[in-house]
Coordinates of C-alpha atoms in Angstrom, one line a residue:
Chain A
X23 CA 64.3 88.9 130.7
X24 CA 64.5 91.5 133.3
X25 CA 67.7 93.5 133.4
X26 CA 69.3 94.4 136.6
X27 CA 70.3 98.0 137.1
X28 CA 74.1 98.2 137.0
X29 CA 75.6 99.4 140.2
X30 CA 78.7 100.9 138.6
X31 CA 78.7 101.9 135.0
X32 CA 82.1 101.5 133.4
X33 CA 82.5 103.1 130.0
X34 CA 85.2 104.6 127.9
X35 CA 85.0 107.9 126.0
X36 CA 83.1 109.5 124.3
X37 CA 80.6 110.3 127.1
X38 CA 78.7 113.0 125.3
X39 CA 76.5 111.6 122.6
X40 CA 75.0 113.4 119.7
X41 CA 71.6 112.2 118.4
X42 CA 72.9 112.1 114.8
X43 CA 73.2 108.6 113.4
X44 CA 73.1 107.3 109.8
X45 CA 69.4 106.3 110.0
X46 CA 68.4 109.7 111.4
X47 CA 70.4 111.6 108.8
X48 CA 68.9 109.5 106.0
X49 CA 65.4 110.0 107.5
X50 CA 65.9 113.8 107.5
X51 CA 66.9 113.7 103.9
X52 CA 63.8 111.6 103.1
X53 CA 61.6 114.2 105.0
X54 CA 63.3 117.0 103.1
X55 CA 62.6 115.4 99.8
X56 CA 58.9 114.7 100.5
X57 CA 57.6 118.1 99.3
X58 CA 59.5 117.8 96.0
X59 CA 58.4 114.2 95.6
X60 CA 54.8 115.3 96.2
X61 CA 55.2 118.1 93.6
X62 CA 56.3 115.4 91.2
X63 CA 53.1 113.5 92.0
X64 CA 51.1 116.6 91.5
X65 CA 52.5 117.4 88.1
X66 CA 53.2 114.0 86.6
X67 CA 50.5 112.0 88.3
X68 CA 50.5 108.2 88.6
X69 CA 53.6 108.0 86.4
X70 CA 55.7 109.5 89.2
X71 CA 54.6 106.8 91.6
X72 CA 55.4 104.1 89.1
X73 CA 58.8 105.3 88.1
X74 CA 60.0 106.3 91.6
X75 CA 58.6 103.0 93.0
X76 CA 60.4 100.9 90.4
X77 CA 63.7 102.6 91.0
X78 CA 63.3 102.3 94.8
X79 CA 62.4 98.6 94.4
X80 CA 65.5 98.0 92.3
X81 CA 67.8 99.8 94.7
X82 CA 66.5 98.2 97.9
X83 CA 66.3 94.7 96.4
X84 CA 69.9 95.0 95.2
X85 CA 71.0 96.2 98.6
X86 CA 69.3 93.3 100.3
X87 CA 70.6 90.6 98.0
X88 CA 74.2 91.8 98.1
X89 CA 74.5 92.4 101.8
X90 CA 75.8 89.6 104.0
X91 CA 73.2 87.9 106.1
X92 CA 74.5 89.4 109.3
X93 CA 74.3 93.0 107.9
X94 CA 71.0 92.6 106.1
X95 CA 68.8 94.2 108.8
X96 CA 71.3 96.9 109.6
X97 CA 71.8 98.1 106.0
X98 CA 68.0 98.1 105.4
X99 CA 67.3 100.1 108.5
X100 CA 69.8 102.9 107.8
X101 CA 67.6 103.8 104.8
X102 CA 70.5 104.6 102.5
X103 CA 69.3 102.3 99.8
X104 CA 65.8 103.7 99.9
X105 CA 67.2 107.2 99.7
X106 CA 69.4 106.3 96.7
X107 CA 66.4 104.8 94.9
X108 CA 64.3 107.9 95.7
X109 CA 67.0 110.3 94.5
X110 CA 67.5 108.3 91.3
X111 CA 63.7 108.2 90.7
X112 CA 63.5 112.0 91.1
X113 CA 66.0 112.5 88.3
X114 CA 64.2 110.3 85.8
X115 CA 61.7 111.4 83.1
X116 CA 58.1 110.6 83.9
X117 CA 57.5 108.5 80.7
X118 CA 60.4 106.1 81.4
X119 CA 59.4 102.4 81.3
X120 CA 59.3 100.9 84.8
X121 CA 61.8 98.2 83.9
X122 CA 64.4 100.8 83.0
X123 CA 63.9 102.6 86.3
X124 CA 64.2 99.3 88.1
X125 CA 67.5 98.5 86.2
X126 CA 68.7 102.0 87.1
X127 CA 68.1 101.2 90.8
X128 CA 70.0 97.9 90.5
X129 CA 73.0 99.6 88.8
X130 CA 73.0 102.5 91.2
X131 CA 73.3 100.2 94.2
X132 CA 75.2 97.5 92.5
X133 CA 77.9 99.4 90.7
X134 CA 77.5 102.6 92.6
X135 CA 77.7 101.3 96.2
X136 CA 77.8 97.6 97.0
X137 CA 80.8 96.8 94.7
X138 CA 82.9 99.5 96.5
X139 CA 82.2 97.9 99.9
X140 CA 79.0 99.5 100.9
X141 CA 77.9 102.7 102.5
X142 CA 80.8 105.1 103.1
X143 CA 83.2 103.5 100.7
X144 CA 81.9 104.6 97.3
X145 CA 83.7 107.2 95.3
X146 CA 80.7 108.4 93.2
X147 CA 77.2 109.3 94.2
X148 CA 75.3 106.1 93.7
X149 CA 72.1 107.7 92.4
X150 CA 74.0 109.6 89.7
X151 CA 76.0 106.5 88.7
X152 CA 72.6 104.8 88.0
X153 CA 71.4 107.8 86.1
X154 CA 74.6 108.1 84.1
X155 CA 74.3 104.4 83.2
X156 CA 70.7 104.9 82.1
X157 CA 71.5 108.0 80.0
X158 CA 74.3 106.2 78.2
X159 CA 72.3 103.0 77.7
X160 CA 68.9 104.4 76.7
X161 CA 69.5 107.9 75.3
X162 CA 66.2 108.2 73.6
X163 CA 64.0 107.1 76.5
X164 CA 66.0 109.2 79.0
X165 CA 65.5 112.4 77.0
X166 CA 61.8 112.1 76.1
X167 CA 60.0 114.4 78.4
X168 CA 56.2 114.2 78.7
X169 CA 54.3 117.3 79.6
X170 CA 53.2 117.9 83.2
X171 CA 49.7 119.1 82.6
X172 CA 47.8 115.9 82.1
X173 CA 45.3 114.5 84.6
X174 CA 46.6 112.6 87.6
X175 CA 45.3 109.2 86.5
X176 CA 46.7 109.5 83.0
X177 CA 48.5 106.2 82.4
X178 CA 51.5 106.8 80.1
X179 CA 51.8 103.7 78.0
X180 CA 55.6 103.7 78.0
X181 CA 55.6 103.2 81.7
X182 CA 54.2 99.7 81.1
X183 CA 56.6 98.6 78.4
X184 CA 57.5 94.9 78.6
X185 CA 61.0 94.5 80.0
X186 CA 63.7 95.0 77.4
X187 CA 61.4 96.7 74.9
X188 CA 60.6 100.4 74.4
X189 CA 57.8 101.9 72.3
X190 CA 58.0 105.4 71.0
X191 CA 55.9 107.7 73.2
X192 CA 52.5 108.7 71.7
X193 CA 51.5 111.1 74.5
X194 CA 52.3 114.8 74.6
X195 CA 56.0 115.6 74.9
X196 CA 57.7 118.9 75.4
X197 CA 61.3 120.0 75.6
X198 CA 62.7 120.9 79.0
X199 CA 63.3 124.6 79.8
X200 CA 67.0 124.0 79.2
X201 CA 66.4 122.2 75.9
X202 CA 64.2 125.1 74.8
X203 CA 66.9 127.6 75.8
X204 CA 69.7 125.7 74.1
X205 CA 68.1 124.7 70.8
X206 CA 65.4 127.4 70.3
X207 CA 66.8 130.3 72.4
X208 CA 63.5 130.5 74.2
X209 CA 63.4 131.3 77.9
X210 CA 60.8 129.9 80.3
X211 CA 59.2 132.3 82.8
X212 CA 60.9 132.2 86.2
X213 CA 57.6 131.7 88.0
X214 CA 57.0 128.5 86.2
X215 CA 60.5 127.2 87.1
X216 CA 59.9 128.3 90.7
X217 CA 56.6 126.5 91.0
X218 CA 57.5 123.5 88.9
X219 CA 55.0 123.5 86.1
X220 CA 57.5 122.7 83.4
X221 CA 58.5 119.5 81.8
X222 CA 61.6 117.8 83.1
X223 CA 62.6 115.0 85.5
X224 CA 60.1 114.0 88.2
X225 CA 61.7 115.8 91.1
X226 CA 63.7 118.6 89.6
X227 CA 61.0 121.0 88.4
X228 CA 59.9 122.8 91.5
X229 CA 62.7 125.1 92.7
X230 CA 60.7 126.4 95.7
X231 CA 60.1 123.1 97.3
X232 CA 63.7 121.9 96.7
X233 CA 65.0 125.0 98.5
X234 CA 62.5 124.5 101.4
X235 CA 63.8 121.0 101.8
X236 CA 67.4 122.3 101.8
X237 CA 66.6 124.8 104.5
X238 CA 65.1 122.1 106.6
X239 CA 68.3 120.0 106.2
X240 CA 70.4 123.0 107.1
X241 CA 68.6 123.5 110.4
X242 CA 68.8 119.8 111.1
X243 CA 72.6 120.1 110.5
X244 CA 72.6 117.3 107.9
X245 CA 73.9 119.6 105.2
X246 CA 77.1 121.4 104.6
X247 CA 75.8 124.8 103.5
X248 CA 79.0 125.7 101.8
X249 CA 78.5 123.2 99.0
X250 CA 75.0 124.4 97.7
X251 CA 75.9 128.0 98.3
X252 CA 79.2 127.8 96.4
X253 CA 77.6 126.0 93.5
X254 CA 74.7 128.5 93.3
X255 CA 77.0 131.5 93.6
X256 CA 79.4 130.2 91.0
X257 CA 76.6 129.5 88.6
X258 CA 75.1 133.0 89.2
X259 CA 78.4 134.8 88.8
X260 CA 79.7 132.8 85.8
X261 CA 76.4 133.2 84.0
X262 CA 76.3 136.9 84.7
X263 CA 79.8 137.3 83.3
X264 CA 78.8 135.3 80.2
X265 CA 75.7 137.5 79.9
X266 CA 77.9 140.6 79.8
X267 CA 79.4 139.3 76.5
X268 CA 76.1 138.3 74.8
X269 CA 72.9 138.4 76.7
X270 CA 71.0 137.0 73.8
X271 CA 72.9 133.8 73.5
X272 CA 73.7 132.9 77.1
X273 CA 71.0 132.1 79.6
X274 CA 70.2 134.6 82.4
X275 CA 71.8 133.9 85.8
X276 CA 68.5 133.3 87.6
X277 CA 67.2 131.1 84.8
X278 CA 70.4 129.0 85.1
X279 CA 69.9 128.5 88.8
X280 CA 66.3 127.4 88.7
X281 CA 66.3 125.3 85.5
X282 CA 67.1 121.7 85.1
X283 CA 68.5 119.6 87.9
X284 CA 70.7 122.2 89.4
X285 CA 68.9 122.7 92.7
X286 CA 68.2 119.0 93.2
X287 CA 71.8 118.2 92.4
X288 CA 73.3 121.0 94.5
X289 CA 71.2 120.5 97.6
X290 CA 70.7 116.7 97.7
X291 CA 73.4 115.1 95.6
X292 CA 76.6 117.2 95.8
X293 CA 76.2 117.3 99.6
X294 CA 76.3 113.5 100.0
X295 CA 78.8 113.3 102.9
X296 CA 80.5 110.2 101.5
X297 CA 81.4 111.7 98.1
X298 CA 82.2 115.3 99.0
X299 CA 85.3 116.7 100.6
X300 CA 85.5 117.0 104.4
X301 CA 87.6 120.1 104.9
X302 CA 85.9 123.6 104.7
X303 CA 88.3 124.9 102.0
X304 CA 87.8 121.6 100.1
X305 CA 84.0 122.0 100.1
X306 CA 84.4 125.5 98.6
X307 CA 86.7 124.2 95.9
X308 CA 84.3 121.3 95.3
X309 CA 81.3 123.6 94.9
X310 CA 83.0 126.1 92.7
X311 CA 84.3 123.3 90.5
X312 CA 80.8 121.9 90.1
X313 CA 79.3 125.3 89.3
X314 CA 81.9 126.0 86.7
X315 CA 81.5 122.6 85.1
X316 CA 77.7 122.9 85.0
X317 CA 77.8 126.2 83.1
X318 CA 80.5 125.0 80.8
X319 CA 78.7 121.8 79.9
X320 CA 75.3 123.6 79.5
X321 CA 76.6 126.5 77.4
X322 CA 79.4 125.0 75.4
X323 CA 78.7 121.2 75.5
X324 CA 76.5 119.2 73.3
X325 CA 73.9 118.4 75.9
X326 CA 71.4 120.8 77.4
X327 CA 72.0 119.6 81.0
X328 CA 75.3 119.0 82.8
X329 CA 74.6 118.8 86.5
X330 CA 75.1 115.0 86.6
X331 CA 78.5 114.9 84.9
X332 CA 79.7 118.0 86.8
X333 CA 78.9 116.3 90.2
X334 CA 80.4 112.9 89.1
X335 CA 83.6 114.6 87.8
X336 CA 84.1 116.5 91.1
X337 CA 83.3 113.3 93.0
X338 CA 86.3 111.8 91.3
X339 CA 88.4 114.8 92.3
X340 CA 87.3 114.6 96.0
X341 CA 90.1 112.4 97.4
X342 CA 92.6 114.8 95.7
X343 CA 90.9 117.9 97.1
X344 CA 90.8 116.4 100.6
X345 CA 94.5 115.5 100.4
X346 CA 95.5 119.0 99.4
X347 CA 93.4 120.9 101.9
X348 CA 94.3 119.1 105.1
X349 CA 94.4 121.7 107.9
X350 CA 97.6 122.4 109.8
X351 CA 97.9 119.9 112.7
X352 CA 98.0 121.9 116.0
X353 CA 101.6 122.4 117.1
X354 CA 103.0 121.6 113.8
X355 CA 104.3 123.9 111.0
X356 CA 102.4 124.0 107.8
X357 CA 103.4 121.2 105.5
X358 CA 104.8 119.3 108.5
X359 CA 101.7 117.1 109.0
X360 CA 103.5 113.8 108.7
Chain B
X24 CA 97.7 57.9 79.5
X25 CA 101.5 58.0 79.3
X26 CA 103.6 60.5 81.2
X27 CA 104.2 62.8 78.2
X28 CA 100.6 62.8 77.0
X29 CA 99.7 63.8 80.5
X30 CA 102.2 66.7 80.4
X31 CA 100.8 67.8 77.0
X32 CA 97.3 67.8 78.4
X33 CA 98.3 69.8 81.4
X34 CA 100.1 72.5 79.4
X35 CA 97.0 72.7 77.2
X36 CA 94.4 72.8 79.8
X37 CA 96.1 75.4 82.1
X38 CA 95.6 78.1 79.6
X39 CA 91.9 77.6 79.4
X40 CA 91.1 77.8 83.0
X41 CA 93.7 77.9 85.7
X42 CA 96.1 80.4 84.0
X43 CA 93.6 81.9 81.6
X44 CA 95.4 84.8 79.9
X45 CA 92.5 87.2 80.3
X46 CA 90.6 86.3 83.4
X47 CA 93.5 85.2 85.6
X48 CA 96.7 86.8 84.2
X49 CA 94.8 89.9 82.9
X50 CA 97.0 90.2 79.8
X51 CA 96.0 91.3 76.3
X52 CA 93.6 93.9 77.6
X53 CA 93.8 96.2 74.6
X54 CA 92.2 93.8 72.0
X55 CA 90.0 92.4 74.8
X56 CA 88.3 95.8 75.4
X57 CA 88.6 97.3 71.9
X58 CA 87.3 94.8 69.5
X59 CA 84.7 92.8 71.5
X60 CA 81.7 94.9 70.6
X61 CA 80.4 92.0 68.5
X62 CA 80.9 88.2 68.6
X63 CA 82.2 88.0 65.0
X64 CA 84.9 90.6 65.7
X65 CA 85.9 88.8 68.8
X66 CA 86.2 85.5 67.0
X67 CA 88.2 87.0 64.2
X68 CA 90.6 88.7 66.6
X69 CA 90.9 85.5 68.7
X70 CA 91.6 83.4 65.6
X71 CA 94.3 85.8 64.4
X72 CA 95.9 85.8 67.9
X73 CA 95.7 82.0 68.0
X74 CA 97.6 81.7 64.6
X75 CA 100.2 84.2 65.7
X76 CA 100.8 82.6 69.1
X77 CA 101.0 79.1 67.9
X78 CA 103.3 80.0 65.0
X79 CA 105.7 82.1 67.0
X80 CA 105.8 79.7 69.9
X81 CA 106.7 76.9 67.4
X82 CA 109.5 79.0 65.9
X83 CA 110.9 80.4 69.1
X84 CA 111.0 76.9 70.7
X85 CA 112.7 75.5 67.6
X86 CA 115.3 78.3 67.4
X87 CA 115.8 78.8 71.1
X88 CA 119.4 77.6 71.1
X89 CA 120.3 80.0 68.2
X90 CA 118.8 83.1 69.7
X91 CA 121.4 85.1 71.7
X92 CA 120.2 85.8 75.2
X93 CA 120.9 89.6 75.0
X94 CA 118.7 90.3 72.0
X95 CA 116.1 87.6 72.6
X96 CA 113.2 90.1 73.0
X97 CA 113.8 91.8 69.7
X98 CA 114.1 88.4 68.0
X99 CA 110.8 87.3 69.5
X100 CA 109.2 90.5 68.3
X101 CA 110.5 90.0 64.8
X102 CA 109.1 86.4 64.7
X103 CA 105.8 87.6 66.1
X104 CA 105.6 90.5 63.6
X105 CA 106.2 88.1 60.7
X106 CA 103.1 86.0 61.7
X107 CA 101.1 89.1 62.4
X108 CA 101.8 90.4 58.9
X109 CA 100.7 87.0 57.5
X110 CA 97.5 87.1 59.6
X111 CA 96.8 90.7 58.6
X112 CA 97.0 90.0 54.8
X113 CA 95.1 86.7 55.2
X114 CA 92.2 88.5 57.0
X115 CA 92.3 91.2 54.4
X116 CA 92.0 88.7 51.6
X117 CA 89.4 86.4 53.2
X118 CA 87.1 88.7 55.2
X119 CA 87.7 92.4 54.2
X120 CA 84.6 93.6 56.1
X121 CA 85.9 92.2 59.4
X122 CA 89.4 93.4 58.6
X123 CA 88.1 96.9 58.2
X124 CA 86.3 96.8 61.5
X125 CA 89.3 95.4 63.4
X126 CA 91.4 98.1 61.8
X127 CA 94.6 99.0 63.7
X128 CA 94.1 96.3 66.2
X129 CA 95.4 93.6 63.9
X130 CA 98.9 95.1 63.6
X131 CA 98.7 95.8 67.3
X132 CA 98.7 92.0 68.0
X133 CA 102.5 92.4 67.9
X134 CA 102.2 94.4 71.1
X135 CA 99.9 91.9 72.8
X136 CA 101.8 91.1 76.0
X137 CA 100.2 87.7 76.3
X138 CA 102.1 86.5 73.1
X139 CA 105.5 88.0 74.1
X140 CA 104.9 86.7 77.6
X141 CA 104.4 83.1 76.4
X142 CA 107.7 83.3 74.3
X143 CA 109.7 84.7 77.3
X144 CA 108.1 82.5 80.0
X145 CA 107.5 79.2 78.1
X146 CA 108.6 78.7 74.5
X147 CA 112.2 79.9 75.0
X148 CA 112.7 77.3 77.8
X149 CA 110.7 74.2 76.6
X150 CA 110.5 71.7 73.8
X151 CA 108.7 72.5 70.5
X152 CA 105.9 70.0 71.4
X153 CA 105.2 71.4 74.8
X154 CA 105.4 75.0 73.5
X155 CA 102.8 74.4 70.8
X156 CA 100.5 72.7 73.4
X157 CA 101.0 75.7 75.7
X158 CA 100.3 78.1 72.9
X159 CA 97.2 76.3 71.8
X160 CA 95.9 76.2 75.4
X161 CA 96.6 79.9 76.0
X162 CA 95.1 81.1 72.7
X163 CA 92.0 78.9 73.2
X164 CA 91.6 80.5 76.6
X165 CA 92.0 83.9 74.9
X166 CA 89.4 83.0 72.2
X167 CA 87.0 81.8 74.9
X168 CA 87.4 85.0 76.9
X169 CA 87.0 87.3 73.8
X170 CA 84.0 85.4 72.7
X171 CA 82.3 85.5 76.1
X172 CA 82.8 89.3 76.2
X173 CA 81.8 89.8 72.6
X174 CA 78.7 87.7 73.0
X175 CA 77.5 89.4 76.1
X176 CA 78.1 92.8 74.6
X177 CA 76.5 92.0 71.3
X178 CA 73.4 90.4 72.9
X179 CA 72.8 93.3 75.3
X180 CA 74.0 96.1 73.0
X181 CA 72.3 95.0 69.8
X182 CA 70.0 92.2 70.7
X183 CA 71.7 89.9 68.2
X184 CA 74.4 87.2 68.1
X185 CA 76.7 86.9 65.0
X186 CA 74.5 89.5 63.4
X187 CA 71.3 87.4 63.8
X188 CA 68.6 89.2 65.7
X189 CA 67.6 87.2 68.8
X190 CA 64.6 89.1 70.2
X191 CA 63.0 90.8 67.3
X192 CA 62.5 94.4 66.6
X193 CA 61.0 95.3 69.9
X194 CA 64.3 94.8 71.7
X195 CA 65.6 98.1 73.2
X196 CA 69.4 98.0 72.7
X197 CA 71.6 98.9 75.6
X198 CA 73.7 101.4 73.7
X199 CA 76.4 101.6 76.5
X200 CA 77.3 97.9 75.9
X201 CA 78.8 98.5 72.4
X202 CA 80.6 101.6 73.6
X203 CA 83.9 101.4 75.5
X204 CA 82.3 101.7 79.0
X205 CA 80.4 98.5 78.2
X206 CA 83.7 96.7 77.6
X207 CA 85.1 97.8 80.9
X208 CA 81.8 97.0 82.8
X209 CA 81.4 93.5 81.3
X210 CA 85.1 92.6 81.8
X211 CA 85.0 93.8 85.4
X212 CA 81.9 91.8 86.2
X213 CA 83.4 88.7 84.6
X214 CA 86.6 89.1 86.6
X215 CA 84.5 89.5 89.7
X216 CA 82.8 86.2 89.0
X217 CA 86.1 84.5 88.3
X218 CA 87.7 85.7 91.5
X219 CA 84.7 84.7 93.5
X220 CA 84.8 81.2 92.1
X221 CA 88.6 80.9 92.8
X222 CA 88.0 82.2 96.3
X223 CA 85.2 79.6 96.9
X224 CA 87.4 76.8 95.6
X225 CA 90.2 77.9 97.9
X226 CA 87.9 77.9 100.9
X227 CA 86.7 74.5 99.9
X228 CA 90.2 73.1 99.6
X229 CA 91.1 74.6 103.0
X230 CA 88.1 72.9 104.6
X231 CA 89.0 69.6 103.0
X232 CA 92.6 69.8 104.1
X233 CA 91.5 70.6 107.6
X234 CA 89.1 67.7 107.7
X235 CA 91.8 65.4 106.5
X236 CA 94.2 66.7 109.2
X237 CA 91.8 66.3 112.0
X238 CA 90.7 62.9 110.6
X239 CA 94.1 61.3 110.5

């Protein structure tokens, strides 16, 4: 049908439009994650494809089946389910059975997002909800790390476990740098951490590529720089202070920043606009809180890694932070906002 | 069916579905979440609660004229506590293993607000016969709810039901399901299903009513 040109265009404010919409923001994050995902492929081979694919499938299928028919197209197009699945996949170990990754995707979307009322209403980061569920449910499978230096087409048998079963891994396994540090007091060279040739979750190993993606997001204005910067600074400073007391026992500041899921969490998960505070002061408090919790859990807790719980805990505090950091309304006195 | 039989039946059946103490009234959450990590624990807890509720409803209904209004709550508690003590020792004598696993939660039946709620809301105002029917219905509803939760959690969390392995040794247990979060998750999902069904029924009834109105 041919549309006639309107003679008079009547429209209410706003007149200036910004190009940023949910689909473009999600697309930017997907682009930013591409290098780290490819690094996961490079180091872990076909396993990365299988695990990430299964978690994306779980997330997207859940999103489709729980969205109302009229919203179905819309929620698929905005790509948020796809992004959640990808982020979850990047935090999983390469040897994880595909059915577990799929279940993680279902839980991430189902309990992390859909049940709260969909995009924008969830309190916790959906991908981390999925990972927390998996870690509590399958503690052994989630902490068995296969080594990165096998050939691309190495099929890891555990990936193909029949649903609801799990076989002990018989390939090569290796502790993550954080595990080595915590249990054997053995530091991994920084260059390996930077390039990503260490064992660990699929997408967390290469510090360099994660930072590159973060810089891209910053220039696309999809990312509140205060959150990653405050997390990284807090971890650096806190680790340095601990190092003053006992440099043997506590990990070095730079090692702390580049090991484990810290960069992945700080750049891509803590900055989730839905679950982080909106005020500038609030984002600083949020980031500093995450940084402190990460170091506390890593150094004094029972587990080698604490990024996930640190972010989830501060997610829970976000509404409170937002409430206490409301700026002064123009023309009102402080504390006179109501 | 005579009028009084019909009334008995109604008082019995409402506790199982329409006014289910767990899924609809959301009462008795403490035993619900704490001891449902296996089906056998759930059944034992449900049985003890059934005994206490029926016994105390009977006594409260029988003595309702003698209990002074001002101190009725403490009287109810004393009656309930008596039955709880009996249940506690009975379980200890018959099934010491289960008694040990249930631990502090058996004495805590005294504090189950579902039981006190039935005394206050029903037994103290109705005849002995109706009160016992009401207590039977409510506690059957409670047992069903406990068993549902316990069965789901045991099947997923241990791959077994009543301690009998269902899927063989290859089954990978969902550890979270026998931990406290599993209780909250399962209960939440069951409540979701219950509310969804209630909502659907309501919509259906509204549609029927509308059709009747426009038809007549």
